[in-house]
Amino acid sequence: MDVSGGSGQPRSDDAEPAEQPAAPQAPTDDAGPDPTDAPTPHGTGTPAGQEPEPSAEPPGPEPEPSAEPPRPEHEDGKTPGPGHGTPQPPPESPAPMPAAAGGPGRESAGMAKGQPPRRPREPGGGLLMGRPFGVPVYVAPSWFVVAALITWVFGGQLDRVLPELGAARYLVSLFFAIAFYASVLVHELAHTVAAIRFKLPVRRIQLQFFGGVSEIEKEAETPGREFVLAFVGPLLSLVLAGLFYLAMQPVEPGTVPGVLLAGLMVSNLIVAAFNLLPGLPLDGGRMLRAVVWKITGRPMSGTVAAAWVGRALAVSVLIGLPLLNYSGAFGGGTENANGMDALTDGLLAAVLAAIIWTGAGNSLRMARLREHLPELRARTLTRRAVPVETETPLSEALRRANAAGARALVVVDADGTPLSLVREAAIVGVPEHRRPWVAVSGLAQDLTDGMRVSAELAGEDLLDVLRATPATEYLVVEETGEIYGVLSAADVERAFVRAMARPS
């Protein structure tokens, strides 16, 4: 079952007006949202899985707050080049987004000030059980709660079927809970193997409350692959149900093996049937998405259709599950009903409905993120840069930048080879009267390989490169190695927010 479908849960924000030419000055505080990047999970549940916490590499050291360096471009965006034969970026260069002042900010969501949008800190995933096919499998703490609940409920049923077991029935029930989640793991491994076959990276498998989740980091490239990726999970659950049925045939009914095999057969049938329901975040919802995607040619159309069917399914579960049980469809009935049973049915229905409704909404948000990611292009976000020598006074460097309409400084050697980038925050920290006596080299950050970004990068590829080397500024270069300009991580963040604010 795909628990959240799509790719992220960013908040939106209003697009900001274009910058006007102004003298260098410190920026004012402005709160920024916390867009995240999340994998495309496939999950399994006795009914549905809950939204997994996105995982990621640990954030790097937090950089200093962004600040406005040299004067931006002229109003028409067309300015003379900075000299030294430096190729010029396109006209528009967004201003940096400063750190938020007070209240919960980007740091709490795993995003340091002035850094590109990235995933929150890895929550740990629970207890690591192994790495089949190279994919880590975790058991979340919530699984132990559900395992205890299954042990207690199934133990009560065994007391009626096999009263001679006595207290040993709870050991049998615990074995059933473990065997059931082993079946869930097989379901998830089916998704994982299919994803690996399609060359889609799988971050981890997590067994948790109400099932499991396979966190697949990228979307399938075609509707056919999407359909197969979703269908293999329920298919394996049906295959397991058939195997347990065949294993029951030589076993005498009413015995411990017979009861266990029957329980595992029924539970796998329930898992397969529930996950085939045609609404996100269930596997059936992803299959419906693939069908609509194939018909319309637009993956977003498929996501919208499957998400709304998922919301309708959530309402149906909330209302229909208690009614079906009350009517006797599940062996109950008005004559056997009591207040506690009605309350339990209502709570279970509410939990399931909330999980499905939330997962459907997350699917829409994450699909919207995927749709807008290609709008992030290094070439269009790069600031014009002025190359300056190591011993150039800051005041002279800023004068050159203002004259050229540039908004960044690159420290170069005598041959024009870039050595470092002048930090925006460091410029603001130097009083104006001291700038003629401060060399730019004292305010610069040495370039590393990870801080050199190709001007051709865009979308997820660009974000992956920025996450690999957290910094506030990056040198953007052409394929020939020539300087194209400087990319501010804060500019990427602002562009991300503006893209997410626009409707799909």
Coordinates of C-alpha atoms in Angstrom, one line a residue:
M1 CA 0.0 0.0 0.0
D2 CA 1.3 3.4 -0.9
V3 CA 0.9 5.5 2.2
S4 CA 1.5 9.0 0.9
G5 CA 2.0 8.7 -2.8
G6 CA 3.8 11.6 -4.6
S7 CA 6.7 13.5 -3.3
G8 CA 6.6 16.1 -0.5
Q9 CA 4.6 18.2 1.8
P10 CA 5.8 21.7 1.3
R11 CA 3.9 24.7 2.5
S12 CA 3.2 27.5 0.0
D13 CA 4.0 31.1 0.3
D14 CA 3.3 34.2 -1.8
A15 CA 5.7 35.0 -4.5
E16 CA 7.9 38.0 -3.7
P17 CA 8.3 41.1 -6.0
A18 CA 11.3 41.5 -8.2
E19 CA 14.3 43.3 -6.7
Q20 CA 15.0 47.0 -7.6
P21 CA 18.5 48.4 -7.8
A22 CA 19.7 49.4 -4.4
A23 CA 22.9 49.9 -2.5
P24 CA 24.2 47.0 -0.5
Q25 CA 22.4 46.7 2.8
A26 CA 21.6 44.1 5.4
P27 CA 18.4 42.3 4.8
T28 CA 15.4 42.4 7.1
D29 CA 14.1 39.2 8.7
D30 CA 11.4 37.3 6.9
A31 CA 10.0 34.0 7.9
G32 CA 10.3 31.2 5.4
P33 CA 8.3 28.0 5.1
D34 CA 9.8 24.6 5.4
P35 CA 9.4 22.7 2.1
T36 CA 10.6 19.1 2.4
D37 CA 11.4 16.4 0.0
A38 CA 10.0 13.0 0.7
P39 CA 10.1 9.6 -0.9
T40 CA 7.2 7.8 -2.6
P41 CA 6.1 5.2 0.0
H42 CA 4.4 1.9 -0.8
G43 CA 2.8 0.4 2.3
T44 CA 0.8 -2.5 3.5
G45 CA -1.6 -2.8 6.4
T46 CA -4.2 -4.8 7.9
P47 CA -5.7 -2.0 6.6
A48 CA -3.5 1.0 5.8
G49 CA -0.2 2.3 6.9
Q50 CA 0.4 5.7 8.4
E51 CA 2.4 8.5 6.8
P52 CA 6.1 7.6 7.2
E53 CA 8.5 10.3 8.5
P54 CA 10.7 11.3 5.6
S55 CA 14.3 10.3 6.1
A56 CA 17.5 11.8 4.9
E57 CA 21.2 12.3 5.4
P58 CA 22.0 14.3 8.5
P59 CA 22.1 18.0 7.9
G60 CA 25.4 19.7 7.6
P61 CA 26.7 22.5 9.7
E62 CA 24.3 25.5 9.8
P63 CA 25.6 28.4 7.7
E64 CA 25.4 32.0 8.7
P65 CA 22.3 34.0 7.9
S66 CA 22.0 35.4 4.3
A67 CA 22.6 39.0 3.7
E68 CA 22.2 41.3 0.6
P69 CA 25.7 41.9 -0.9
P70 CA 26.3 44.1 -3.9
R71 CA 23.6 46.1 -5.7
P72 CA 21.2 44.0 -7.9
E73 CA 20.6 44.4 -11.6
H74 CA 19.0 47.4 -13.2
E75 CA 15.2 47.4 -13.6
D76 CA 15.3 46.0 -17.1
G77 CA 17.7 43.2 -15.9
K78 CA 20.2 43.9 -18.7
T79 CA 23.5 45.0 -17.3
P80 CA 27.1 44.9 -18.6
G81 CA 29.3 41.9 -17.9
P82 CA 31.7 42.0 -14.9
G83 CA 34.8 41.7 -16.9
H84 CA 37.5 39.0 -17.0
G85 CA 35.5 37.3 -19.8
T86 CA 33.1 35.9 -17.2
P87 CA 29.9 34.6 -19.0
Q88 CA 26.8 36.2 -17.7
P89 CA 23.7 34.5 -16.2
P90 CA 20.2 35.3 -17.4
P91 CA 18.6 38.6 -16.3
E92 CA 16.5 37.6 -13.3
S93 CA 18.3 36.8 -10.1
P94 CA 16.1 36.5 -7.0
A95 CA 17.2 38.1 -3.8
P96 CA 18.2 35.9 -0.9
M97 CA 15.6 34.9 1.7
P98 CA 16.9 35.8 5.2
A99 CA 16.3 33.6 8.2
A100 CA 13.1 33.8 10.1
A101 CA 13.0 35.7 13.3
G102 CA 11.4 33.9 16.3
G103 CA 8.9 31.1 16.3
P104 CA 9.3 27.7 14.8
G105 CA 11.5 28.0 11.7
R106 CA 13.3 26.0 9.1
E107 CA 15.7 24.6 11.6
S108 CA 12.9 22.7 13.4
A109 CA 12.0 21.0 10.1
G110 CA 15.6 20.0 9.2
M111 CA 16.4 23.1 7.1
A112 CA 19.2 25.4 8.2
K113 CA 19.0 29.1 7.5
G114 CA 19.9 29.9 3.9
Q115 CA 20.2 26.3 2.9
P116 CA 18.4 24.7 0.0
P117 CA 15.2 22.7 0.7
R118 CA 16.1 19.3 2.0
R119 CA 14.7 16.4 3.9
P120 CA 14.4 16.5 7.7
R121 CA 16.8 14.6 9.8
E122 CA 16.5 10.8 9.6
P123 CA 14.2 9.8 12.5
G124 CA 16.1 6.5 13.0
G125 CA 13.5 4.2 11.6
G126 CA 13.3 2.0 14.7
L127 CA 15.1 -1.3 15.2
L128 CA 17.1 -2.4 12.2
M129 CA 16.3 -6.1 11.3
G130 CA 18.4 -6.6 8.2
R131 CA 19.1 -5.4 4.7
P132 CA 17.5 -7.7 2.1
F133 CA 18.5 -6.7 -1.4
G134 CA 20.6 -4.0 0.2
V135 CA 17.5 -2.1 1.6
P136 CA 17.4 -1.6 5.4
V137 CA 14.3 -3.0 7.1
Y138 CA 13.2 -1.3 10.4
V139 CA 10.7 -2.2 13.0
A140 CA 9.1 1.0 14.3
P141 CA 8.2 1.2 18.1
S142 CA 4.5 1.4 17.1
W143 CA 4.8 -2.2 15.8
F144 CA 5.3 -3.5 19.3
V145 CA 2.0 -1.9 20.4
V146 CA 0.2 -3.5 17.5
A147 CA 1.9 -6.9 18.1
A148 CA 0.8 -6.8 21.8
L149 CA -2.8 -5.9 20.7
I150 CA -2.9 -8.8 18.1
T151 CA -1.5 -11.2 20.7
W152 CA -4.2 -10.2 23.2
V153 CA -7.1 -10.3 20.7
F154 CA -6.0 -13.5 18.9
G155 CA -5.4 -15.1 22.3
G156 CA -9.0 -14.4 23.3
Q157 CA -10.2 -16.1 20.1
L158 CA -7.9 -19.1 20.8
D159 CA -9.4 -19.5 24.2
R160 CA -12.7 -20.2 22.6
V161 CA -11.3 -22.5 19.9
L162 CA -8.6 -24.3 21.8
P163 CA -9.4 -23.9 25.5
E164 CA -7.0 -26.6 26.5
L165 CA -4.0 -24.3 25.7
G166 CA -4.5 -22.2 28.8
A167 CA -2.0 -19.4 29.2
A168 CA 0.1 -20.9 26.4
R169 CA -2.4 -19.4 23.9
Y170 CA -0.7 -16.1 24.2
L171 CA 2.6 -17.6 23.0
V172 CA 0.7 -19.0 20.0
S173 CA -0.9 -15.6 19.5
L174 CA 2.5 -13.9 19.6
F175 CA 3.8 -16.3 17.0
F176 CA 0.8 -15.4 14.8
A177 CA 1.6 -11.7 15.2
I178 CA 5.2 -12.2 14.1
A179 CA 4.2 -14.5 11.2
F180 CA 1.6 -12.0 10.1
Y181 CA 4.1 -9.2 9.9
A182 CA 6.5 -11.5 8.1
S183 CA 3.8 -11.7 5.5
V184 CA 3.6 -7.9 5.5
L185 CA 7.4 -7.8 4.9
V186 CA 7.0 -10.1 1.9
H187 CA 4.4 -7.7 0.5
E188 CA 6.8 -4.8 1.0
L189 CA 9.7 -6.7 -0.5
A190 CA 7.6 -7.3 -3.6
H191 CA 7.4 -3.5 -4.0
T192 CA 11.1 -3.2 -3.3
V193 CA 12.2 -5.8 -5.9
A194 CA 10.0 -4.2 -8.5
A195 CA 11.4 -0.8 -7.7
I196 CA 15.0 -2.1 -8.0
R197 CA 14.1 -3.8 -11.3
F198 CA 12.9 -0.4 -12.6
K199 CA 16.1 1.3 -11.2
L200 CA 14.2 3.3 -8.6
P201 CA 16.1 3.8 -5.3
V202 CA 14.5 2.4 -2.2
R203 CA 15.5 4.2 1.0
R204 CA 14.1 1.7 3.5
I205 CA 11.3 -0.6 4.5
Q206 CA 9.6 0.1 7.8
L207 CA 7.1 -2.2 9.7
Q208 CA 4.9 0.0 11.8
F209 CA 1.4 0.7 13.1
F210 CA -1.2 -1.0 10.8
G211 CA 1.3 -2.4 8.4
G212 CA 4.5 -1.5 6.5
V213 CA 5.9 1.1 4.2
S214 CA 8.4 0.8 1.3
E215 CA 10.0 4.2 0.9
I216 CA 10.7 4.6 -2.8
E217 CA 12.6 7.8 -3.5
K218 CA 11.4 8.5 -7.1
E219 CA 8.3 8.1 -9.2
A220 CA 7.9 5.5 -11.9
E221 CA 8.7 6.9 -15.3
T222 CA 5.7 5.3 -17.1
P223 CA 2.1 4.5 -16.1
G224 CA 2.8 0.8 -16.9
R225 CA 5.6 0.7 -14.4
E226 CA 3.5 2.5 -11.9
F227 CA 0.8 -0.1 -12.2
V228 CA 3.2 -3.0 -11.9
L229 CA 5.0 -1.4 -8.9
A230 CA 1.6 -1.0 -7.1
F231 CA 0.1 -4.4 -8.1
V232 CA 3.0 -6.7 -7.1
G233 CA 2.3 -6.1 -3.3
P234 CA -1.3 -7.3 -3.3
L235 CA -0.4 -10.0 -5.7
L236 CA 2.2 -11.4 -3.3
S237 CA -0.3 -11.2 -0.5
L238 CA -2.8 -13.3 -2.6
V239 CA 0.0 -15.8 -3.4
L240 CA 0.8 -16.1 0.4
A241 CA -2.9 -16.7 1.1
G242 CA -3.0 -19.5 -1.5
L243 CA 0.1 -21.1 0.0
F244 CA -1.3 -21.0 3.5
Y245 CA -4.5 -22.5 2.1
L246 CA -2.6 -25.4 0.5
A247 CA -0.6 -25.9 3.7
M248 CA -3.9 -26.3 5.6
Q249 CA -5.0 -29.3 3.5
P250 CA -3.0 -32.0 5.2
V251 CA -3.4 -30.4 8.7
E252 CA -6.2 -31.5 11.0
P253 CA -8.7 -28.6 11.7
G254 CA -9.0 -27.5 15.3
T255 CA -5.3 -27.9 16.0
V256 CA -2.8 -25.2 16.7
P257 CA -1.2 -25.5 13.2
G258 CA -4.6 -25.6 11.6
V259 CA -5.8 -22.4 13.4
L260 CA -2.5 -20.5 12.7
L261 CA -2.6 -21.4 9.0
A262 CA -6.2 -20.4 8.7
G263 CA -5.6 -17.1 10.5
L264 CA -2.6 -16.3 8.2
M265 CA -4.6 -17.2 5.1
V266 CA -7.5 -14.9 6.1
S267 CA -5.2 -12.1 7.2
N268 CA -3.4 -12.1 3.9
L269 CA -6.6 -12.1 2.0
I270 CA -7.7 -9.1 4.0
V271 CA -4.4 -7.3 3.3
A272 CA -4.7 -8.0 -0.4
A273 CA -8.4 -7.0 -0.7
F274 CA -8.0 -3.8 1.3
N275 CA -4.9 -2.7 -0.6
L276 CA -6.7 -3.3 -3.9
L277 CA -9.4 -0.6 -3.0
P278 CA -9.0 2.1 -5.7
G279 CA -8.0 5.1 -3.7
L280 CA -4.8 6.7 -2.6
P281 CA -2.8 6.0 -0.5
L282 CA -3.6 2.3 -1.1
D283 CA -2.0 0.2 -3.8
G284 CA -5.3 0.1 -5.6
G285 CA -5.2 3.9 -5.7
R286 CA -1.8 3.9 -7.3
M287 CA -3.1 1.4 -9.9
L288 CA -6.1 3.8 -10.6
R289 CA -3.6 6.6 -10.8
A290 CA -1.6 4.7 -13.4
V291 CA -4.8 4.0 -15.5
V292 CA -5.9 7.7 -15.5
W293 CA -2.3 8.7 -16.2
K294 CA -2.3 6.4 -19.3
I295 CA -5.6 7.7 -20.5
T296 CA -4.9 11.4 -20.0
G297 CA -1.1 11.5 -20.5
R298 CA -0.7 13.5 -17.3
P299 CA 0.4 11.9 -14.0
M300 CA -1.0 14.8 -12.0
S301 CA -4.5 14.0 -13.4
G302 CA -4.2 10.4 -12.2
T303 CA -3.1 11.6 -8.8
V304 CA -6.0 14.0 -8.4
A305 CA -8.5 11.3 -9.4
A306 CA -7.1 8.6 -7.2
A307 CA -6.7 11.0 -4.2
W308 CA -10.4 12.1 -4.4
V309 CA -11.4 8.5 -4.6
G310 CA -9.3 7.8 -1.6
R311 CA -11.0 10.6 0.3
A312 CA -14.4 9.2 -0.6
L313 CA -13.1 5.8 0.6
A314 CA -12.1 7.4 3.9
V315 CA -15.7 8.7 4.4
S316 CA -17.1 5.3 3.4
V317 CA -14.9 3.6 6.0
L318 CA -15.9 6.1 8.7
I319 CA -19.6 5.5 8.2
G320 CA -19.8 2.0 6.7
L321 CA -17.5 0.0 8.9
P322 CA -19.5 0.4 12.1
L323 CA -22.8 -0.1 10.2
L324 CA -21.6 -3.3 8.6
N325 CA -20.5 -4.7 11.9
Y326 CA -23.7 -3.7 13.6
S327 CA -25.7 -5.3 10.8
G328 CA -24.0 -8.6 11.4
A329 CA -21.8 -8.7 8.2
F330 CA -18.8 -9.5 10.4
G331 CA -20.5 -11.9 12.7
G332 CA -21.9 -9.3 15.0
G333 CA -25.5 -8.0 15.2
T334 CA -27.8 -6.0 17.3
E335 CA -28.4 -8.9 19.7
N336 CA -24.7 -9.2 20.5
A337 CA -23.8 -5.6 20.4
N338 CA -22.9 -3.5 23.4
G339 CA -21.7 -0.1 24.1
M340 CA -18.0 -1.1 24.3
D341 CA -18.2 -2.9 20.9
A342 CA -19.8 0.1 19.3
L343 CA -17.1 2.4 20.7
T344 CA -14.3 0.1 19.5
D345 CA -15.8 -0.1 16.0
G346 CA -16.2 3.7 15.9
L347 CA -12.6 4.3 17.0
L348 CA -11.2 1.8 14.6
A349 CA -13.2 3.3 11.7
A350 CA -12.1 6.8 12.7
V351 CA -8.4 5.8 12.8
L352 CA -8.6 4.1 9.4
A353 CA -10.5 6.9 7.8
A354 CA -8.0 9.5 9.2
I355 CA -5.1 7.5 7.8
I356 CA -6.6 7.2 4.4
W357 CA -7.8 10.8 4.2
T358 CA -4.4 12.1 5.3
G359 CA -2.5 9.8 2.9
A360 CA -4.7 11.0 0.0
G361 CA -4.0 14.6 0.8
N362 CA -0.2 13.9 1.1
S363 CA -0.3 12.2 -2.3
L364 CA -1.7 15.4 -3.8
R365 CA 0.9 17.6 -2.1
M366 CA 3.8 15.3 -3.0
A367 CA 2.7 15.0 -6.6
R368 CA 2.5 18.8 -6.8
L369 CA 6.1 19.0 -5.5
R370 CA 7.3 16.6 -8.2
E371 CA 5.5 18.6 -10.9
H372 CA 7.1 21.9 -9.8
L373 CA 10.7 20.6 -9.2
P374 CA 11.8 21.0 -12.8
E375 CA 11.2 24.7 -12.4
L376 CA 14.3 25.0 -10.2
R377 CA 17.2 25.5 -12.7
A378 CA 20.7 26.5 -11.7
R379 CA 21.1 28.7 -14.8
T380 CA 18.0 30.8 -14.1
L381 CA 18.6 31.2 -10.4
T382 CA 22.3 32.1 -10.6
R383 CA 23.4 35.6 -9.6
R384 CA 25.7 37.7 -11.7
A385 CA 29.2 37.6 -10.2
V386 CA 32.2 39.9 -10.3
P387 CA 35.7 38.3 -10.2
V388 CA 38.1 40.1 -7.8
E389 CA 41.7 39.5 -6.8
T390 CA 42.6 38.3 -3.3
E391 CA 43.8 41.6 -2.0
T392 CA 41.1 43.7 -3.4
P393 CA 39.5 46.0 -0.7
L394 CA 35.9 45.2 0.0
S395 CA 34.8 48.8 -0.9
E396 CA 36.4 48.5 -4.3
A397 CA 34.9 45.0 -4.9
L398 CA 31.4 46.4 -4.0
R399 CA 32.0 49.4 -6.3
R400 CA 32.8 47.1 -9.2
A401 CA 29.8 44.9 -8.5
N402 CA 27.4 47.9 -8.3
A403 CA 28.8 49.2 -11.6
A404 CA 28.3 45.9 -13.3
G405 CA 24.9 45.3 -11.8
A406 CA 26.2 42.1 -10.2
R407 CA 25.2 40.6 -6.8
A408 CA 28.0 38.3 -5.9
L409 CA 31.8 38.3 -5.6
V410 CA 34.2 35.5 -6.7
V411 CA 37.8 35.7 -5.5
V412 CA 40.2 34.6 -8.3
D413 CA 44.0 34.3 -8.6
A414 CA 46.1 36.2 -11.1
D415 CA 45.1 33.8 -13.9
G416 CA 41.4 34.2 -13.2
T417 CA 41.0 30.8 -11.5
P418 CA 38.3 30.9 -8.9
L419 CA 39.6 30.4 -5.3
S420 CA 36.7 31.3 -3.0
L421 CA 33.3 33.0 -2.7
V422 CA 32.7 36.1 -0.6
R423 CA 30.1 35.3 2.0
E424 CA 27.0 37.6 2.1
A425 CA 26.8 37.5 5.9
A426 CA 30.4 38.5 6.2
I427 CA 29.9 41.6 4.1
V428 CA 27.1 42.9 6.3
G429 CA 29.3 42.3 9.4
V430 CA 31.9 44.9 8.1
P431 CA 31.0 48.5 8.9
E432 CA 31.1 50.8 5.9
H433 CA 33.9 52.9 7.2
R434 CA 36.2 49.8 7.5
R435 CA 35.5 48.4 4.1
P436 CA 38.4 50.2 2.3
W437 CA 40.8 48.4 4.7
V438 CA 39.3 44.9 4.6
A439 CA 40.5 42.5 1.8
V440 CA 37.8 40.3 0.2
S441 CA 39.9 37.2 0.9
G442 CA 39.2 37.6 4.6
L443 CA 35.5 37.4 4.0
A444 CA 35.6 34.5 1.6
Q445 CA 34.9 30.7 1.9
D446 CA 37.3 28.4 0.1
L447 CA 35.8 26.5 -2.8
T448 CA 35.5 22.7 -2.5
D449 CA 34.6 20.3 -5.3
G450 CA 31.0 20.1 -3.9
M451 CA 30.6 23.8 -4.1
R452 CA 31.1 23.8 -7.9
V453 CA 27.7 23.4 -9.6
S454 CA 27.0 22.9 -13.3
A455 CA 24.8 25.5 -14.9
E456 CA 22.8 22.7 -16.5
L457 CA 21.5 21.2 -13.3
A458 CA 17.8 21.4 -12.6
G459 CA 15.1 19.9 -10.4
E460 CA 15.9 16.9 -8.2
D461 CA 19.4 16.7 -9.6
L462 CA 20.2 20.3 -8.5
L463 CA 18.7 19.7 -5.0
D464 CA 20.7 16.4 -4.6
V465 CA 24.0 18.2 -5.4
L466 CA 23.2 21.1 -2.9
R467 CA 22.3 18.6 -0.2
A468 CA 25.5 16.7 -0.7
T469 CA 27.6 19.8 0.3
P470 CA 25.6 22.2 2.5
A471 CA 26.7 25.8 2.0
T472 CA 25.2 29.3 1.6
E473 CA 26.8 30.0 -1.8
Y474 CA 27.9 27.8 -4.8
L475 CA 30.0 28.6 -7.8
V476 CA 28.1 27.9 -11.0
V477 CA 30.3 26.9 -14.0
E478 CA 29.7 26.1 -17.6
E479 CA 30.7 22.7 -19.0
T480 CA 33.9 24.4 -20.2
G481 CA 34.8 25.3 -16.7
E482 CA 34.1 29.0 -17.2
I483 CA 32.5 31.0 -14.3
Y484 CA 28.8 31.5 -14.9
G485 CA 27.9 33.1 -11.6
V486 CA 27.1 32.4 -7.9
L487 CA 24.1 30.4 -6.7
S488 CA 22.7 31.3 -3.3
A489 CA 21.0 28.5 -1.4
A490 CA 18.5 31.1 -0.1
D491 CA 17.6 32.0 -3.7
V492 CA 16.9 28.3 -4.4
E493 CA 14.7 28.2 -1.3
R494 CA 12.7 31.2 -2.4
A495 CA 12.2 29.9 -5.9
F496 CA 11.0 26.6 -4.4
V497 CA 8.4 28.4 -2.3
R498 CA 7.2 30.5 -5.2
A499 CA 6.8 27.4 -7.4
M500 CA 4.9 25.6 -4.7
A501 CA 2.6 28.6 -4.2
R502 CA 1.4 28.5 -7.9
P503 CA -1.5 26.1 -8.6
S504 CA -0.8 23.0 -10.6

